[in-house]
XYZ file of C-alpha atoms in Angstrom:
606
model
C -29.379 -26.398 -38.447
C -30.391 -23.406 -36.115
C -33.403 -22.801 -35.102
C -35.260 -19.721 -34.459
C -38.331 -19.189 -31.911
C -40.656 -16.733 -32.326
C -39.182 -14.644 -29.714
C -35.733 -14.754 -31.277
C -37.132 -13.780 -34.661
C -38.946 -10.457 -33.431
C -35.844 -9.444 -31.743
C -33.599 -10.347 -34.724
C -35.651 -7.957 -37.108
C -35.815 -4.943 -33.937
C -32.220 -5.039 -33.906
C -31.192 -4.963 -37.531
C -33.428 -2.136 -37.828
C -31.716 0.101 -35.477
C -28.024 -1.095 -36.594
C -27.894 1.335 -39.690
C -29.214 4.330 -37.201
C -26.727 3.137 -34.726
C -24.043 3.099 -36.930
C -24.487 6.418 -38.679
C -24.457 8.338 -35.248
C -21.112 6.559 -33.988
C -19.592 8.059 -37.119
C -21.027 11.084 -36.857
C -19.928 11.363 -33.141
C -16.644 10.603 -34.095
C -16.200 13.487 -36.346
C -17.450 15.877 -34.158
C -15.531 14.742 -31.496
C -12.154 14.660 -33.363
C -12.931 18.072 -34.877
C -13.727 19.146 -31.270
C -10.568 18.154 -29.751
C -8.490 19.101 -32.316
C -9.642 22.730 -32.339
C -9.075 22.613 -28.409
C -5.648 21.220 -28.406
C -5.273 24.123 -30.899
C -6.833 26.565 -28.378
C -4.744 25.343 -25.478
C -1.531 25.271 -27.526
C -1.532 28.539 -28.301
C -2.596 29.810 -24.372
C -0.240 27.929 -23.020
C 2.283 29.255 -25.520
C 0.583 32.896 -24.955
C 1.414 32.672 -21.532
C 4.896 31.116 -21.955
C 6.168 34.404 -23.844
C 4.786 36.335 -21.250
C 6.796 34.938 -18.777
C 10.012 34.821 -21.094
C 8.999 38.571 -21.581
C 9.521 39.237 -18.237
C 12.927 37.448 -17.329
C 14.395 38.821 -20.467
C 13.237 42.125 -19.421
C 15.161 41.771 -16.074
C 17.857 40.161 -18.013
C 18.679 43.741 -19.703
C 18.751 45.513 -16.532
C 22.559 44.498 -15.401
C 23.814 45.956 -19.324
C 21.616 48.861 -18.324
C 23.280 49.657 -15.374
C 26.694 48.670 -16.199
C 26.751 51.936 -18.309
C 25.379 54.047 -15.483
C 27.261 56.735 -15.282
C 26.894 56.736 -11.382
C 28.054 52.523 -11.645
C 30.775 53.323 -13.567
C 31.786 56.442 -11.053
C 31.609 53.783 -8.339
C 33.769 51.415 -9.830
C 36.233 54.220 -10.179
C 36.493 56.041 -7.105
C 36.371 52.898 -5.214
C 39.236 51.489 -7.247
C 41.356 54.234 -5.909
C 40.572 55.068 -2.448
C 39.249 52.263 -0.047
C 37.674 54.365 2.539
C 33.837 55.887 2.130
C 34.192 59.581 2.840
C 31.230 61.838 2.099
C 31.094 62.416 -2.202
C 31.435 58.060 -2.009
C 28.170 57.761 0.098
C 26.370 60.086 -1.594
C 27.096 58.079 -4.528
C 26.424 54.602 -2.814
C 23.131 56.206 -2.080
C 22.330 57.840 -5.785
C 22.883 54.174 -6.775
C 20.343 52.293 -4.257
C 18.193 54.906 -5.528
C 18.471 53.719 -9.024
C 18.292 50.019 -8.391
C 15.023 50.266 -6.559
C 13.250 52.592 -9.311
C 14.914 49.601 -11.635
C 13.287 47.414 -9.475
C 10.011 48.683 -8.982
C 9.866 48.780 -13.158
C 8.983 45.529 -13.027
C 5.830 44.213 -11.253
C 7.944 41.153 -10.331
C 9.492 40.815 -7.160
C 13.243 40.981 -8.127
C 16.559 42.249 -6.522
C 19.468 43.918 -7.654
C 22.884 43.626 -6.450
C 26.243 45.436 -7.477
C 29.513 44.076 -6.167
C 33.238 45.673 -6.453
C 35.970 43.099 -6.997
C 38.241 45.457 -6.059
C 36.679 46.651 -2.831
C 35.118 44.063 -1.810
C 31.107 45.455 -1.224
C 28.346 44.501 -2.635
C 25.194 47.521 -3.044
C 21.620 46.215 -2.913
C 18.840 48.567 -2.273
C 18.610 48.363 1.114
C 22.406 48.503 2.259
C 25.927 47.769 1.145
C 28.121 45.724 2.768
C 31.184 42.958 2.620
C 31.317 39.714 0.611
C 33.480 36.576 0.014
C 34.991 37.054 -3.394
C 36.084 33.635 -3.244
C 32.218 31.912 -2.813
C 30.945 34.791 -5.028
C 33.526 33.081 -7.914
C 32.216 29.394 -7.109
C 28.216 30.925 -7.702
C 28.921 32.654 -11.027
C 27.838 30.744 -14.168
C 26.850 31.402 -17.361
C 23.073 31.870 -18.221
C 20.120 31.733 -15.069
C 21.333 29.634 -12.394
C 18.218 27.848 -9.936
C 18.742 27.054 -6.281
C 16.044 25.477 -4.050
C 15.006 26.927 -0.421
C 12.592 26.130 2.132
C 9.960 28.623 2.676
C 7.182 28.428 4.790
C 6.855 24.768 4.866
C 6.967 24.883 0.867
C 10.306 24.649 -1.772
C 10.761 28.312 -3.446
C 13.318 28.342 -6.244
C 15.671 31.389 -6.420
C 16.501 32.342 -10.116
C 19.753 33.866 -10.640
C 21.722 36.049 -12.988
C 25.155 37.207 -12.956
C 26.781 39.986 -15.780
C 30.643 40.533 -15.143
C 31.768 43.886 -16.487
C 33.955 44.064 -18.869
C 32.043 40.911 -20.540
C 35.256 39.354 -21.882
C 35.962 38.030 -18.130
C 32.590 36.086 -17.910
C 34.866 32.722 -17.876
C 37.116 34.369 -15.579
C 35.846 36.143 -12.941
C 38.678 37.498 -10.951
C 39.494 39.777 -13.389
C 35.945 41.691 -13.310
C 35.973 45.346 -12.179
C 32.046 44.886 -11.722
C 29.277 42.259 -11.383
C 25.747 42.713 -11.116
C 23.285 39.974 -9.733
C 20.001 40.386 -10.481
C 17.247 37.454 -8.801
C 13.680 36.311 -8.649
C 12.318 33.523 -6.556
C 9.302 31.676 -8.156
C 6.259 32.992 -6.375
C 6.408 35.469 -9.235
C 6.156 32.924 -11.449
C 3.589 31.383 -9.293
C 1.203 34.825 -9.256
C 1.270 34.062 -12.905
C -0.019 30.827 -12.877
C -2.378 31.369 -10.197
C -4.188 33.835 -12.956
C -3.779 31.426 -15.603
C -5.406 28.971 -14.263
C -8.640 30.906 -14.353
C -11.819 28.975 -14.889
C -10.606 25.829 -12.822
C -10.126 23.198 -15.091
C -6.287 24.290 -16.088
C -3.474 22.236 -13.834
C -0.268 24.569 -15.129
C 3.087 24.448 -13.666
C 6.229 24.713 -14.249
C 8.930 21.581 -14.222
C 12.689 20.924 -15.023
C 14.628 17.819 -14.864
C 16.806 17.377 -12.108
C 15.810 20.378 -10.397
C 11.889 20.218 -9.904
C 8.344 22.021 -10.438
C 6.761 25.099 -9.655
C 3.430 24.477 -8.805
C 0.236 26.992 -8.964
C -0.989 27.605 -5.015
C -4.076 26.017 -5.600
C -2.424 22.755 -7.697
C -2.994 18.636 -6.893
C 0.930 18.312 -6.368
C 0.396 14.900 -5.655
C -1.443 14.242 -8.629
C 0.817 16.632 -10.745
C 3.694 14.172 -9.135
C 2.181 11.680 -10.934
C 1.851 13.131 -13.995
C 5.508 14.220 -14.043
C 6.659 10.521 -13.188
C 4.146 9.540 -16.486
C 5.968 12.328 -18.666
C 9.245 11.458 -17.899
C 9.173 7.684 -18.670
C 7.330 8.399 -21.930
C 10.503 11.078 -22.999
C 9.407 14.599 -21.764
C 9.261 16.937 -25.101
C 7.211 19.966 -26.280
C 3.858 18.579 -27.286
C 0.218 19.929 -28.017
C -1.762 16.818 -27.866
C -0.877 14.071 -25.272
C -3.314 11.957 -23.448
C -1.870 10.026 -20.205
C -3.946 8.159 -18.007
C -3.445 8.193 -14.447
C -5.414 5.684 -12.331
C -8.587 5.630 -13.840
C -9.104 9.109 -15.476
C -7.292 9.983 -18.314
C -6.081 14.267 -18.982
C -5.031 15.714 -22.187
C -1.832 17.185 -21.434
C 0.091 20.185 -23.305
C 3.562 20.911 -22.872
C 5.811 24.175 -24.036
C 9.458 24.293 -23.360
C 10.794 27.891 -22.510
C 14.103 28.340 -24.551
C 15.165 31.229 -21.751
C 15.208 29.320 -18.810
C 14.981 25.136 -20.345
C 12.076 24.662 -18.142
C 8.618 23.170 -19.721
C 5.257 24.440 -18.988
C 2.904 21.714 -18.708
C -1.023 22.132 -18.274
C -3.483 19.178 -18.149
C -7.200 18.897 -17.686
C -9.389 15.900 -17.001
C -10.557 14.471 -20.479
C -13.774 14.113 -18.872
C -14.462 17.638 -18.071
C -13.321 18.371 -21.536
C -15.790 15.904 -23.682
C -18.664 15.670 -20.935
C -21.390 17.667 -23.155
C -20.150 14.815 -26.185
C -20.661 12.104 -23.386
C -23.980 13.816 -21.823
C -25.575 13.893 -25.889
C -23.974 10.075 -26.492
C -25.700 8.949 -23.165
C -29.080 10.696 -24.268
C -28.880 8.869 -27.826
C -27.992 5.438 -26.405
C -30.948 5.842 -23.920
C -33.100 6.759 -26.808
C -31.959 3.611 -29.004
C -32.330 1.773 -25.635
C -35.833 3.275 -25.542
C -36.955 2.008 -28.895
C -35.385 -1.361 -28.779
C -37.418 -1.753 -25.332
C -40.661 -0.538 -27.440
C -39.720 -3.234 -30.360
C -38.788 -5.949 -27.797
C -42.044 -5.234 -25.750
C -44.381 -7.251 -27.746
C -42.158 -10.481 -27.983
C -41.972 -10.107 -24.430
C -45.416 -10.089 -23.406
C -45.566 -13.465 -25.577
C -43.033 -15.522 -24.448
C -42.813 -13.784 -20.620
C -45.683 -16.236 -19.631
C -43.918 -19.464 -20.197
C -40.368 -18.971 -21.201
C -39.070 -16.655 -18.449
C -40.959 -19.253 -15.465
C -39.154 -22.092 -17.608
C -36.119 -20.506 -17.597
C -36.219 -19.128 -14.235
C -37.035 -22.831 -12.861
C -33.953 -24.132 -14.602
C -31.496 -21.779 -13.637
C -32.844 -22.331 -10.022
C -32.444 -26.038 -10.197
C -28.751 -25.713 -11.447
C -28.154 -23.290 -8.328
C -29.713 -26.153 -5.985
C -27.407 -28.055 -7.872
C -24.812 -27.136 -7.397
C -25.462 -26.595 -3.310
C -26.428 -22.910 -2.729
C -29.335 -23.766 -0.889
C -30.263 -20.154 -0.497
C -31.642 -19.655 -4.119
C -35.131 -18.721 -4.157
C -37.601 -17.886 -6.959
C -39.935 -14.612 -7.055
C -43.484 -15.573 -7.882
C -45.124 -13.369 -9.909
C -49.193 -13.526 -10.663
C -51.326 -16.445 -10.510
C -51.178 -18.567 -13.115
C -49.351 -22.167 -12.922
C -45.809 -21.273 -12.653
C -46.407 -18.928 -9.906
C -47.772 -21.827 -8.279
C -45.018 -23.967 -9.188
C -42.364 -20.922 -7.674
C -43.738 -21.043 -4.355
C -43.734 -24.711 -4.144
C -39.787 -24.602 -5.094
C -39.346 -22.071 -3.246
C -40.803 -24.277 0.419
C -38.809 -27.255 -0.603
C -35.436 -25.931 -0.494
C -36.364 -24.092 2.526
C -37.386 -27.734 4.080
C -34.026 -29.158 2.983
C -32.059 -26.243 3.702
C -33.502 -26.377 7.366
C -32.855 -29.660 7.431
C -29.454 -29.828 6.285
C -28.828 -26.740 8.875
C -30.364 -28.621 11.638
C -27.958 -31.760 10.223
C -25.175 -29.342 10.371
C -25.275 -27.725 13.916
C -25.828 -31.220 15.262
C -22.419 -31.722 13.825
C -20.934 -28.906 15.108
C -22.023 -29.886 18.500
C -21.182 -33.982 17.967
C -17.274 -31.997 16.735
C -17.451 -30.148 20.055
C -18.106 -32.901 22.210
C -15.410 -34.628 20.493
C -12.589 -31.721 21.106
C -13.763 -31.558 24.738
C -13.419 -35.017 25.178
C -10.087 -35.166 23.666
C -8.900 -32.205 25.076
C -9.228 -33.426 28.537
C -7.392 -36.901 28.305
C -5.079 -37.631 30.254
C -1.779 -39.790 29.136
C -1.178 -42.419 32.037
C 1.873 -43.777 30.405
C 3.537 -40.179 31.273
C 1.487 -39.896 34.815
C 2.985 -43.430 35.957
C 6.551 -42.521 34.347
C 6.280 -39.272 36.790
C 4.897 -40.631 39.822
C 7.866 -43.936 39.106
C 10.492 -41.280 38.880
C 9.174 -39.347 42.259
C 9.268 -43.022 43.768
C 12.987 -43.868 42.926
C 14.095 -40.293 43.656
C 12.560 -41.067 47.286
C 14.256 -44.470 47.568
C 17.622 -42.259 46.743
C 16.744 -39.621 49.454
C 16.930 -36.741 46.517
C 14.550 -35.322 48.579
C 15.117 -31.783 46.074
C 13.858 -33.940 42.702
C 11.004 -35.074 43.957
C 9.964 -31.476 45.106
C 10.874 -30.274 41.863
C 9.023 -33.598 40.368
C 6.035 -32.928 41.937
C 5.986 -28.829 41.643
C 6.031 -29.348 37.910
C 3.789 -32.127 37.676
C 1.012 -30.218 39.546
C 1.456 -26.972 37.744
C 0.678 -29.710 34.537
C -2.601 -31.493 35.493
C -3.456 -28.434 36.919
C -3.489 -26.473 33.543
C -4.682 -29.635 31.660
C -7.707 -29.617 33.268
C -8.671 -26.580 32.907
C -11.497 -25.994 30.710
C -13.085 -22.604 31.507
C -11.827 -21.022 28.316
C -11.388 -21.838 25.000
C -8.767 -19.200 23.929
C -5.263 -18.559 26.220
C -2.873 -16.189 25.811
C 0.707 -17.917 24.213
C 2.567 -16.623 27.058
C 0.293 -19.384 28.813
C 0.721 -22.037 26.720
C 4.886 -21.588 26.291
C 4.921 -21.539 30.603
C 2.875 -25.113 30.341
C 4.998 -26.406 27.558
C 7.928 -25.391 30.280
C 6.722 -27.624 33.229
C 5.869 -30.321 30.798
C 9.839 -29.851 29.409
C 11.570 -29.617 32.990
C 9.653 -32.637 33.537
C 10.912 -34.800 30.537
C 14.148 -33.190 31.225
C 13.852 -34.710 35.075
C 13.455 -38.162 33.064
C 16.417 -37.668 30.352
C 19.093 -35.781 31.541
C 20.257 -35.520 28.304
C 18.105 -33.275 26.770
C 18.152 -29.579 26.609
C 15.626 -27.031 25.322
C 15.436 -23.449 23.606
C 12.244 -21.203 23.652
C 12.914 -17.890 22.000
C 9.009 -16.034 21.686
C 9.344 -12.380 21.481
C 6.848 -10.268 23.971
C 4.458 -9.246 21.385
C 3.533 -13.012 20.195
C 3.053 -13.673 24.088
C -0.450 -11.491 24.424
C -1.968 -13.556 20.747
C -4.920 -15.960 21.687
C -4.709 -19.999 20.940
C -6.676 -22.922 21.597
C -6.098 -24.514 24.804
C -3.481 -27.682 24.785
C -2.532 -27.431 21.052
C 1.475 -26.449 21.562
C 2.090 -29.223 24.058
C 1.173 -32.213 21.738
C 3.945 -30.981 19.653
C 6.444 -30.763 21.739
C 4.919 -33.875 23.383
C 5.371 -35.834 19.921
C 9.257 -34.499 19.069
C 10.219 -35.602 23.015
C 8.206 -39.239 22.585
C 9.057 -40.128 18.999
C 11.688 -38.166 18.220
C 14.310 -37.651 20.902
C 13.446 -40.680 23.332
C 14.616 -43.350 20.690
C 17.365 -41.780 20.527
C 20.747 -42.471 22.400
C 22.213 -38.919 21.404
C 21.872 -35.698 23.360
C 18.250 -33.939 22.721
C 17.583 -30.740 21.647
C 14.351 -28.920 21.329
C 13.636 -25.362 19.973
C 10.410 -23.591 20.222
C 10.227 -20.293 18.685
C 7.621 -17.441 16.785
C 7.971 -15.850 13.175
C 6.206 -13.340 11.550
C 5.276 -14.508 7.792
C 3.180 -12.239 5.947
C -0.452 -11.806 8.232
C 0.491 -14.756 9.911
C 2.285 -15.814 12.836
C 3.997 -19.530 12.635
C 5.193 -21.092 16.306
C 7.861 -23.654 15.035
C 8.601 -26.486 16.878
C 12.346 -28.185 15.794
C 14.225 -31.621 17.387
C 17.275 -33.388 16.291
C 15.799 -36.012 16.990
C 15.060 -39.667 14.472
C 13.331 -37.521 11.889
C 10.995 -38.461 9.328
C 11.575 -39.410 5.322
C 9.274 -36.928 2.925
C 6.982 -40.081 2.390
C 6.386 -40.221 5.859
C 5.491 -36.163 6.466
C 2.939 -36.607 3.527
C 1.245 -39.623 5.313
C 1.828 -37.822 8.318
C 0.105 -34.176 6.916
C -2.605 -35.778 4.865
C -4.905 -37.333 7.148
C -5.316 -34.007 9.349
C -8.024 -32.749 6.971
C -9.985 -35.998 6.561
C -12.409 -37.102 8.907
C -10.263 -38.807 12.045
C -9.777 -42.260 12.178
C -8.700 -44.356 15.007
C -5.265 -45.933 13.065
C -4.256 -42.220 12.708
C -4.403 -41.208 16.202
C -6.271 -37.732 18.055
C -4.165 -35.938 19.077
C -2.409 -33.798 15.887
C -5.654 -34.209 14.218
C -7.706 -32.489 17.205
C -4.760 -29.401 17.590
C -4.602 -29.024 13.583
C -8.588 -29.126 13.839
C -9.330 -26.653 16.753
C -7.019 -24.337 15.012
C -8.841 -24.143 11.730
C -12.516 -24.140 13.388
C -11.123 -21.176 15.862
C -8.901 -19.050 13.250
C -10.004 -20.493 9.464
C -9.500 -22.833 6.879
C -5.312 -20.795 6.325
C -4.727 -21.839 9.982
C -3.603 -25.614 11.411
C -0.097 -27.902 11.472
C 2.023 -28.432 8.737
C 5.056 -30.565 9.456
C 8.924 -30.400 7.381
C 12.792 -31.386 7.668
C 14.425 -29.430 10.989
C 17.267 -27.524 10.182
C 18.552 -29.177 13.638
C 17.968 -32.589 11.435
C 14.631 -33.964 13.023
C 11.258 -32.617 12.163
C 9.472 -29.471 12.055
C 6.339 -28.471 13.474
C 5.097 -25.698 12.356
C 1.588 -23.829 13.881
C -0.282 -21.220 11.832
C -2.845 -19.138 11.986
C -3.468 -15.491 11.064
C -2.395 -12.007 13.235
C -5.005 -9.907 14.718
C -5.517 -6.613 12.808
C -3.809 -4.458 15.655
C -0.949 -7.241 15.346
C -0.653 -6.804 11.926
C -0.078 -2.808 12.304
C 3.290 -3.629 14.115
C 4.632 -4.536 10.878
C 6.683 -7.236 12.023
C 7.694 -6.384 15.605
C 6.510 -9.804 16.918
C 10.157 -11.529 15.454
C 12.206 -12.554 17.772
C 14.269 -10.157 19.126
C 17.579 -10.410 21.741
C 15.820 -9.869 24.754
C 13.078 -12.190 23.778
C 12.078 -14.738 26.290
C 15.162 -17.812 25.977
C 15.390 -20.539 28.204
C 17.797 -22.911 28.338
C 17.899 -25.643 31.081
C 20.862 -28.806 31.602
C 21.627 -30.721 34.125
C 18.515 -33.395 35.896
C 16.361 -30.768 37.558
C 16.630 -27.438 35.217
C 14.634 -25.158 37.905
C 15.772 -22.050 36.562
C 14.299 -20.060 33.862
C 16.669 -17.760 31.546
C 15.275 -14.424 30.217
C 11.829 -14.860 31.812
């Protein structure tokens, strides 16, 4: 059975007294509000319709002006004379000149931008208002069509759309062309069309423009194309249609969208406004009510508050801080308030997890520096095994008189202990590491003939900071345990990917391989504190890598495509890196070296 504290009950009996008021307004602002938008859609329907027919006004009126002139009596004089005689003499350019006349006062009817052109099959001229001249019957054929014909141009950084009209005289050779004895082109580009909207827009909030499939939109001057881009790509995957009420959101704001299709020209004028702009004054008087309500629910509550605030809250508070500590965030801390008992009891939380949260810090750090010790230690061992292999193989080389192995023998070895001991930084470039993991190669190579080696790491991965010493145990491991035992030829292939944020230097042998048993028991003790059966040496490079780049960097180990195992060193790409989007795969003229024969002096590609 539940039950109810004092507390509970006062704020029980608050809150079902302001449910009913609660609920009344909702439905009451939900009238309003539908009423409200409905008579806007209404209002916007009908301006954007308004403005449609005043546009459609004015392309039909330029529509009539080709029949107009067609029964000129100066057109038709033109056609005539021009049909007979091919040369201009004096009564022809008088006429040519009546009729420019007569096209600009047609043109200047209009307070569109427009032009008029008349062209003579049978002469071959076209006569605009400010010249006549030749034309290419044939491309004049390909460009007439039936009804407005749209082309797109480049203006001024900006597409213009040229609207087009074409009226063959006599009208019964519109679907044949060649037999026209006239044809009149009247055009329009859209920054008519664009004055228009500019003024229609008028208080601010309006977004009009105009927008056909397949060919485009014709924005206002002052329009969010990008964000009237968006809208477009909204309207056609929802099935563009004429529509007076249509809300689509875009990102997080949502517009009320209208949407009138012109039956002139088939193109749609859209508007949309933000549907915040439009119900703000219903949002401003919902926020005012909903702080009132807030207001005298704080009133009701204020009393139960000032009875249980002196006990329940501390208990509560104490509780919630204990589950915090807990659960091992150290840095919770309690706000004292007053002076009565649980104040007291605050402050004394609050020093004791201070105490243990310096103490585990202190605990910590000593760790850190115990770990760092450690990775110092390790990093500066020395294998004997491989310094006694060397200085045997510089001994029998001597015996033989190959007086040019042991130089090389030596040369490497010293460029080897000389970079292994080496502990004046803890970061090197890869271009460092890759020229180590070289001396330590020619020298195994020295030892076994037999095997041969690949490094392919582009330019870019060269500059990227890594520990010191973490790509030669690698190698190190696929020569010792993976190649040696081995009777076949040896092949070893260093190289750099880009995956993601990340760069991976892979390390592959054909060598003995490993089953998928023995990767796991190889991988899973790298993130467990090290133990002596397991070894130090992947541990402490899969360790430095995560304490240097994060817990996403360290070793990972798989099958090699060449058939032995894979090595594989991640960690993330600097942010500059990351900008190159890639560039740091290897590419042909990446570094590749490739070295046979006992001494394998020579590098290839560096």
């Amino acid at each position: 059975m539940l039950k109810f504290n004092f507390y509970t009950k006062i704020v029980s009996i608050v809150i079902l007294l302001l449910i009913p008021v609660l609920v009344l307004y909702v439905y009451s602002n939900q009238m309003t509000t539908r009423v409200l938008r409905n008579e806007l859609n209404q209002s916007n329907y009908n301006q954007l319709t308004f403005f449609q027919n005043q546009v459609n006004t004015n392309i039909e009126m330029i529509s009539s002006w080709p029949h107009l002139l067609i029964h000129d009596p100066d057109v038709a004089s033109f056609q005539a004379i021009f049909l007979k005689d091919k040369t201009l003499n004096l009564d022809g350019i008088n006429l040519v000149k009546r009729i420019q006349t007569k096209l600009g006062l047609q043109e200047s009817s209009s307070n569109w931008r427009t032009g008029l052109d008349i062209y003579s099959p049978s002469l071959g001229r076209v006569v605009s208002e400010n010249g006549a001249g030749f034309y290419d019957q044939k491309k004049l054929n390909q460009l007439i069509k039936d009804g407005w014909q749209v082309s797109k141009k480049r203006m001024y950084g900006k597409d213009q759309f040229i609207f087009s009209l074409y009226t063959l005289s006599p009208f019964s050779s519109l679907g044949n062309p060649e037999t026209a004895n006239t044809i009149i082109k009247v055009e329009f580009d859209s920054s008519n069309i664009q004055d228009m909207l500019d003024r229609f827009k008028g208080d601010g909030r309006k977004e009009p423009f105009y927008y056909k499939k397949g060919v485009g939109a014709i924005y206002n001057r002052t329009a969010n194309e990008e964000l009237s881009g968006k809208l477009i790509t909204k309207l056609e995957k929802m099935g563009l249609h004429e529509v007076d009420n249509l809300t689509v959101k875009i990102g997080e704001e949502s517009y009320l969208v209208h949407a009138v299709l012109s039956q002139t020209t088939g193109w749609y004028l859209i508007d949309y406004m933000p549907l915040s702009d439009i119900m703000s004054p219903i949002y401003s008087s919902n926020r005012l009510f909903y702080i009132t309500v807030v207001g005298l629910l704080l009133v009701g509550l204020i009393g139960a508050y000032l009875l249980h605030s002196q006990v329940q809250v501390p208990i509560l508070q104490l509780v919630r801080a204990f589950r915090r500590l807990k659960d091992g965030d150290y840095a919770v801390r309690l706000s004292p308030r007053g002076s009565h008992e649980f104040a007291f009891l605050s402050r004394q939380f609050n020093l004791m997890v201070e105490q243990i949260q310096e103490l585990f810090e202190k605990v910590y750090v000593e760790q850190l520096h115990v770990k760092e010790a450690r990775l110092k230690q390790l990093q500066s061992q020395i294998n004997p095994h491989f310094f006694y292999n060397c200085f045997s193989f510089i001994t029998s080389m001597a015996k033989l008189h190959n007086h040019e192995a042991v130089v090389a023998m030596a040369h490497n070895l010293s460029r080897y202990y000389r970079y292994t001991t080496r502990q004046e930084r803890d970061l090197v470039p890869l271009s460092e590491e890759v020229e180590f993991v070289q001396y330590y190669l020619k020298i195994q190579q020295m030892r076994m003939p037999r095997l041969t080696f690949t490094i392919d790491v582009s330019p870019q991965a060269n500059s990227l900071l890594i520990p010191l010493l973490v790509v030669q145990p690698l190698v190190e491991n696929a020569v010792l345990h993976g190649i040696e035992p081995q009777v076949e030829d040896g092949i070893i292939h260093i190289k750099t990917e880009c995956v993601g944020s990340y760069i991976h230097l892979i390390v592959d042998d054909n060598g003995l391989g490993l089953s998928q048993e023995a990767i796991t028991a190889l991988t899973s003790p790298l993130d467990k504190p090290v133990e002596e059966k397991h070894g130090y040496g992947l541990w402490n490079v899969h360790q430095r890598m995560r304490l240097h780049f994060g817990e996403d960097a360290g070793l990972a180990f798989s099958l090699s495509p060449l058939g032995g195992l894979r090595a594989v060193l991640k960690w993330p790409l600097p942010a500059e890196a990351e900008q190159t989007n890639g560039l740091i795969e290897p590419s042909p003229n990446s570094n590749m070296v490739k070295l046979e024969g006992p001494y394998g002096s020579d590098i290839i590609g560096r």
